Short mmCIF file of C-alpha atoms in Angstrom, two decimals:
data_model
loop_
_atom_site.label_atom_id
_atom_site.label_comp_id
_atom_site.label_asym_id
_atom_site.label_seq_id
_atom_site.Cartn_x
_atom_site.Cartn_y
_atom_site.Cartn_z
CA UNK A 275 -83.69 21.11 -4.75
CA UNK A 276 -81.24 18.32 -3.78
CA UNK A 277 -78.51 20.22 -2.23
CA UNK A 278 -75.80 17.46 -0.92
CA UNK A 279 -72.37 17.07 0.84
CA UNK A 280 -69.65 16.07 -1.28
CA UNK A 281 -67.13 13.85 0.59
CA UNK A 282 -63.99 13.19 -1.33
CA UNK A 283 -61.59 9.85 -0.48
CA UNK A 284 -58.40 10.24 -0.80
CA UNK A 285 -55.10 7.87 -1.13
CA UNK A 286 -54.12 8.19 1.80
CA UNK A 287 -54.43 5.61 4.57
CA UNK A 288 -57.33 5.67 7.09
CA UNK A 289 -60.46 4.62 4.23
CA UNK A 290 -62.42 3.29 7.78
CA UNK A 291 -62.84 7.55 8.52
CA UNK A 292 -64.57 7.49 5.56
CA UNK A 293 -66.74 4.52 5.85
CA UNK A 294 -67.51 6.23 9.15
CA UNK A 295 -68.09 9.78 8.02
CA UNK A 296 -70.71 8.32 5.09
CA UNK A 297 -72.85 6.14 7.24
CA UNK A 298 -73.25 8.32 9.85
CA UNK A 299 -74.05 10.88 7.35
CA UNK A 300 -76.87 8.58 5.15
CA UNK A 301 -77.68 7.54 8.74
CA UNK A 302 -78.79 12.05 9.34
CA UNK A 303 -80.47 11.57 6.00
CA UNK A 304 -78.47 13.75 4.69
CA UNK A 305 -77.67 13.76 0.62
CA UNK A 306 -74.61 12.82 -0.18
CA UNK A 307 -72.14 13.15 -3.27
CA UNK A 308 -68.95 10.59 -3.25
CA UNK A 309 -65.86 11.05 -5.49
CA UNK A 310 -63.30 7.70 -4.68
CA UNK A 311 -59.95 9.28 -6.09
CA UNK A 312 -57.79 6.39 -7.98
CA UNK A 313 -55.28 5.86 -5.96
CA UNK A 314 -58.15 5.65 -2.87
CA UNK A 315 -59.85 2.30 -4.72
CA UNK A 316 -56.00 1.04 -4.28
CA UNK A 317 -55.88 1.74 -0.64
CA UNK A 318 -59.74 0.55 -0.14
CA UNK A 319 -58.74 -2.78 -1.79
CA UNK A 320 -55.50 -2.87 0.33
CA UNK A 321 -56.83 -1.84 3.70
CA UNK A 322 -60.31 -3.83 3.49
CA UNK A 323 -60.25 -5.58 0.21
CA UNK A 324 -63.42 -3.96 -1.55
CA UNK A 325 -63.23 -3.07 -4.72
CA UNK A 326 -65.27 0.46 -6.14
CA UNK A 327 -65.89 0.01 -10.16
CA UNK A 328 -67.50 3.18 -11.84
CA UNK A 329 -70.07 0.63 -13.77
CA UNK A 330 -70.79 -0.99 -10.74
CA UNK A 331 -70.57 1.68 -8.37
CA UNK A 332 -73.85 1.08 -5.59
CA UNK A 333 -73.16 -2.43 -5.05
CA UNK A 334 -69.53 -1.75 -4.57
CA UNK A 335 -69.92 0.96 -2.10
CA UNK A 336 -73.04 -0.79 -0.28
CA UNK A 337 -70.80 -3.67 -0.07
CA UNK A 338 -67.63 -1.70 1.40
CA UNK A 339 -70.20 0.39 3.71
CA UNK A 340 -72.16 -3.06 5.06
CA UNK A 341 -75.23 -1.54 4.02
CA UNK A 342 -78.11 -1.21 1.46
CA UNK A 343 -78.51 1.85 -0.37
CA UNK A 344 -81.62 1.31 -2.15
CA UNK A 345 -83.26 4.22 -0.16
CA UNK A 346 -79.99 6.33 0.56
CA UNK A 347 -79.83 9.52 -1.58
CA UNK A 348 -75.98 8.88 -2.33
CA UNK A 349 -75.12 9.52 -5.97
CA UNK A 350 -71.25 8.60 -7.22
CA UNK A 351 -69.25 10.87 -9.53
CA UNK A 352 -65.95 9.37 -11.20
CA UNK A 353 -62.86 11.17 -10.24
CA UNK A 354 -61.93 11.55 -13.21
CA UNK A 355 -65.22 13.58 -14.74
CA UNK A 356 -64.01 17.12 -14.84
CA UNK A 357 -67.28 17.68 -16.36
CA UNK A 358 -69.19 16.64 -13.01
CA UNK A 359 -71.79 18.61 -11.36
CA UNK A 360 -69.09 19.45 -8.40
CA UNK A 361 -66.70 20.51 -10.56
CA UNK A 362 -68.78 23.54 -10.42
CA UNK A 363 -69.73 26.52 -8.43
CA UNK A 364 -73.20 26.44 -10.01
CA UNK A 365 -73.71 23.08 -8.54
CA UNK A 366 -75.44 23.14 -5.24
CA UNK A 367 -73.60 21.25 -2.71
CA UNK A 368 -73.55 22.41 1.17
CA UNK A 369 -70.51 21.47 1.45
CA UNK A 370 -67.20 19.32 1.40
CA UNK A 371 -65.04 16.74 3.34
CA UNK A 372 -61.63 15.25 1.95
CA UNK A 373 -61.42 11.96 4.39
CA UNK A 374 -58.93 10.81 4.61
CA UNK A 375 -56.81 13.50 2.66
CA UNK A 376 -53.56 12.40 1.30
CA UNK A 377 -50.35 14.45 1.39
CA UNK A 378 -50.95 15.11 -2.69
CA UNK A 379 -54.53 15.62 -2.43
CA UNK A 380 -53.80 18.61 0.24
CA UNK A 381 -51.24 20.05 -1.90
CA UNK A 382 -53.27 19.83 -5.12
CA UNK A 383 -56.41 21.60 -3.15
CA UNK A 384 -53.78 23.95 -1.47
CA UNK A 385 -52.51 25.28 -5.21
CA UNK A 386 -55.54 24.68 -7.57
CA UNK A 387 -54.20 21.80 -9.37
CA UNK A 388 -57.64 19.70 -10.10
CA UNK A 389 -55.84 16.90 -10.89
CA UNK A 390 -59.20 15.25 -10.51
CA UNK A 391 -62.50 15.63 -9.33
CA UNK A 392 -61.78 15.35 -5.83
CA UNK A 393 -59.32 18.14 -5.85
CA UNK A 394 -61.39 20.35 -8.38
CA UNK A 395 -64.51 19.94 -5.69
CA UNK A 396 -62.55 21.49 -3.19
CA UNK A 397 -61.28 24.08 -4.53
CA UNK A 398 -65.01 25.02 -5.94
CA UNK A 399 -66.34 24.80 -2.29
CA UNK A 400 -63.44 26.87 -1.08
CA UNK A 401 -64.50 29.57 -3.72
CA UNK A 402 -67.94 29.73 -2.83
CA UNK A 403 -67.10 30.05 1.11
CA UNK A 404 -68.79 26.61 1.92
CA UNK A 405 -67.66 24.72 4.95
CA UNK A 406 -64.67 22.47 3.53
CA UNK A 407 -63.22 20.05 5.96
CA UNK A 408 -59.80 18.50 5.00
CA UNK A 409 -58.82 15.33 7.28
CA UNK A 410 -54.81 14.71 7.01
CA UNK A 411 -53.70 11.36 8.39
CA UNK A 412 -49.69 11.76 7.51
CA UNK A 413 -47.81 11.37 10.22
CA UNK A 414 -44.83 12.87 10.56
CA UNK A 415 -45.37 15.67 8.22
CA UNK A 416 -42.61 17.51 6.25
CA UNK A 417 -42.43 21.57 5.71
CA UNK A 418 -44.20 21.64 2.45
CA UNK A 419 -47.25 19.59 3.85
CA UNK A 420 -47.62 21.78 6.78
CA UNK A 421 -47.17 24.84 4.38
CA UNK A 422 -50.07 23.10 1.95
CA UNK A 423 -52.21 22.92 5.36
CA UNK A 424 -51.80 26.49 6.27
CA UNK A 425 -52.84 27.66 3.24
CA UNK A 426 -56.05 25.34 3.02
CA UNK A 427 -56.60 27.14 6.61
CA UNK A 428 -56.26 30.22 5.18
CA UNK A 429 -58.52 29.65 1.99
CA UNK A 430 -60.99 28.50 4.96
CA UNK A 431 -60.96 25.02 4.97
CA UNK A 432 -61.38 23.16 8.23
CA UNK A 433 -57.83 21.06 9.08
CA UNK A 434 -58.95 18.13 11.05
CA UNK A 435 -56.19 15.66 11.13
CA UNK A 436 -57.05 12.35 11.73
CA UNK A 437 -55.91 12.47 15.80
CA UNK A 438 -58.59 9.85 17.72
CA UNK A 439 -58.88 11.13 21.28
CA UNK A 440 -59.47 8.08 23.98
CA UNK A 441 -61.22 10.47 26.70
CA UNK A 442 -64.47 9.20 25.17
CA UNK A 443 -63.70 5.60 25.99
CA UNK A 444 -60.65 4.79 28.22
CA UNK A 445 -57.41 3.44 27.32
CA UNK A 446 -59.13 0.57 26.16
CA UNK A 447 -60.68 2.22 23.49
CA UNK A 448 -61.10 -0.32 20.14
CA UNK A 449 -60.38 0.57 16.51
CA UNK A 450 -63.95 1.30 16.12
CA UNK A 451 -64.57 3.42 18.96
CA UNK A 452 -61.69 5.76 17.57
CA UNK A 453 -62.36 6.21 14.33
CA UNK A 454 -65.79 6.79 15.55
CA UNK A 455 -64.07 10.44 17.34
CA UNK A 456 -62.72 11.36 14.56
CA UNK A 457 -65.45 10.88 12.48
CA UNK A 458 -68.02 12.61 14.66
CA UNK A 459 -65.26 14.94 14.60
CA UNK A 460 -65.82 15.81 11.28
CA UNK A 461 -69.24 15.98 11.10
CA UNK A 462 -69.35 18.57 14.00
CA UNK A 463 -67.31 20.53 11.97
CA UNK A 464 -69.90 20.49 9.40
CA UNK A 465 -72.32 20.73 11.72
CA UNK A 466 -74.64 18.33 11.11
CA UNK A 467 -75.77 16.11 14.50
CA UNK A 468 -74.29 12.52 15.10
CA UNK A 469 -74.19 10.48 18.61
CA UNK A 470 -70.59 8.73 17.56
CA UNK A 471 -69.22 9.63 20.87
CA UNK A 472 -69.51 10.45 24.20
CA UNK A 473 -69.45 13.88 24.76
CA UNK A 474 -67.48 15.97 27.41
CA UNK A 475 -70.08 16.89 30.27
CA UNK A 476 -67.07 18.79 33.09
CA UNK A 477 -67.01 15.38 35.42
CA UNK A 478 -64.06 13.26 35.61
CA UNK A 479 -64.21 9.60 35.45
CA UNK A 480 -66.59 7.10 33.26
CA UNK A 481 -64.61 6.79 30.58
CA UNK A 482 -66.35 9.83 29.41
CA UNK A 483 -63.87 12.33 28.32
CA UNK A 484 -63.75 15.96 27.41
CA UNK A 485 -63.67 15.98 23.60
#
């Protein structure tokens, strides 16, 4: 049975963590469910000027990813299907990741709002106790956002934010090599194996760091 990991893509700034976070994953050969919440297709058109239509869907995302999918076992649910197979605890998923996860997104997940499908999907795979990564890139935060992100920790979910360390490459790190950490980031936290950065090995020096 096709059992997948449902990544979720927020509003919120930071749509190259998920472009990272999916290839690496199709790259595993992993399966893969994507919900693109509405007010992420404005950010993805802002930040990199793809566009994601529902109709059009695979040659959207292959387009925004740089890559063919004829062969990937991705499948695309609307965000705004309530009637999805996510939006259920019957539905077998392994998983979930929320990247990058939006101020509103965290506080719909936080209170059970299922606004959409992307918020519904977490709170189903915070229900059924699977590993639920949420990836916050706000920055500074307010009371009420860190109050939404305690309570994700406490319904289990994994809070990653969206903090690129520069260990793994120097000071001279580039945009790629960062969101690189933070994606492999989130993919050790749902523990499936990636080489997007260097890993700490106890010596100093290299450009190496201890992640």
């Amino acid at each position: 049975m096709r059992t997948p990991w449902i990544i979720g893509v927020s509003g919120a700034s930071g749509t190259p963590y998920a472009r990272a976070v999916l290839g690496a994953l199709l790259d595993a050969g992993e399966a893969v469910d994507l919900v693109i919440s509405r007010a992420a297709r404005l950010t993805l058109l802002d930040e990199t000027g793809a566009t994601v239509r529902d109709a059009h869907w695979k040659d959207d995302v292959g387009a925004w990813l740089g890559r063919d999918l004829g062969n990937a076992d991705l499948a695309y649910w609307p965000a705004g299907d309530l009637a999805a197979g996510p939006s259920s605890g019957s539905y077998q998923a392994l998983g979930m990741a929320v990247v990058p996860a939006s101020t509103a997104a965290c506080a719909g997940i936080a209170i059970g709002l299922s606004k959409d499908l992307l918020q519904r999907a977490a709170e189903v795979n915070l229900k059924e106790r699977r590993r639920t990564v949420v990836v916050p890139r706000e920055t500074p935060v307010t009371r009420s956002h860190l109050e939404h992100l305690i309570a994700l920790h406490d319904a289990g979910a994994v809070v990653l934010p969206a903090s690129p360390g520069f260990y793994g490459s120097g000071a001279d790190a580039t945009a790629g090599q960062l969101v690189d950490f933070v994606a492999g980031k989130v993919l050790d936290a749902l523990g499936v194996p990636h080489e997007l950065f260097t890993r700490w090995r106890g010596e100093l020096g290299g450009g190496g760091g201890k992640n």
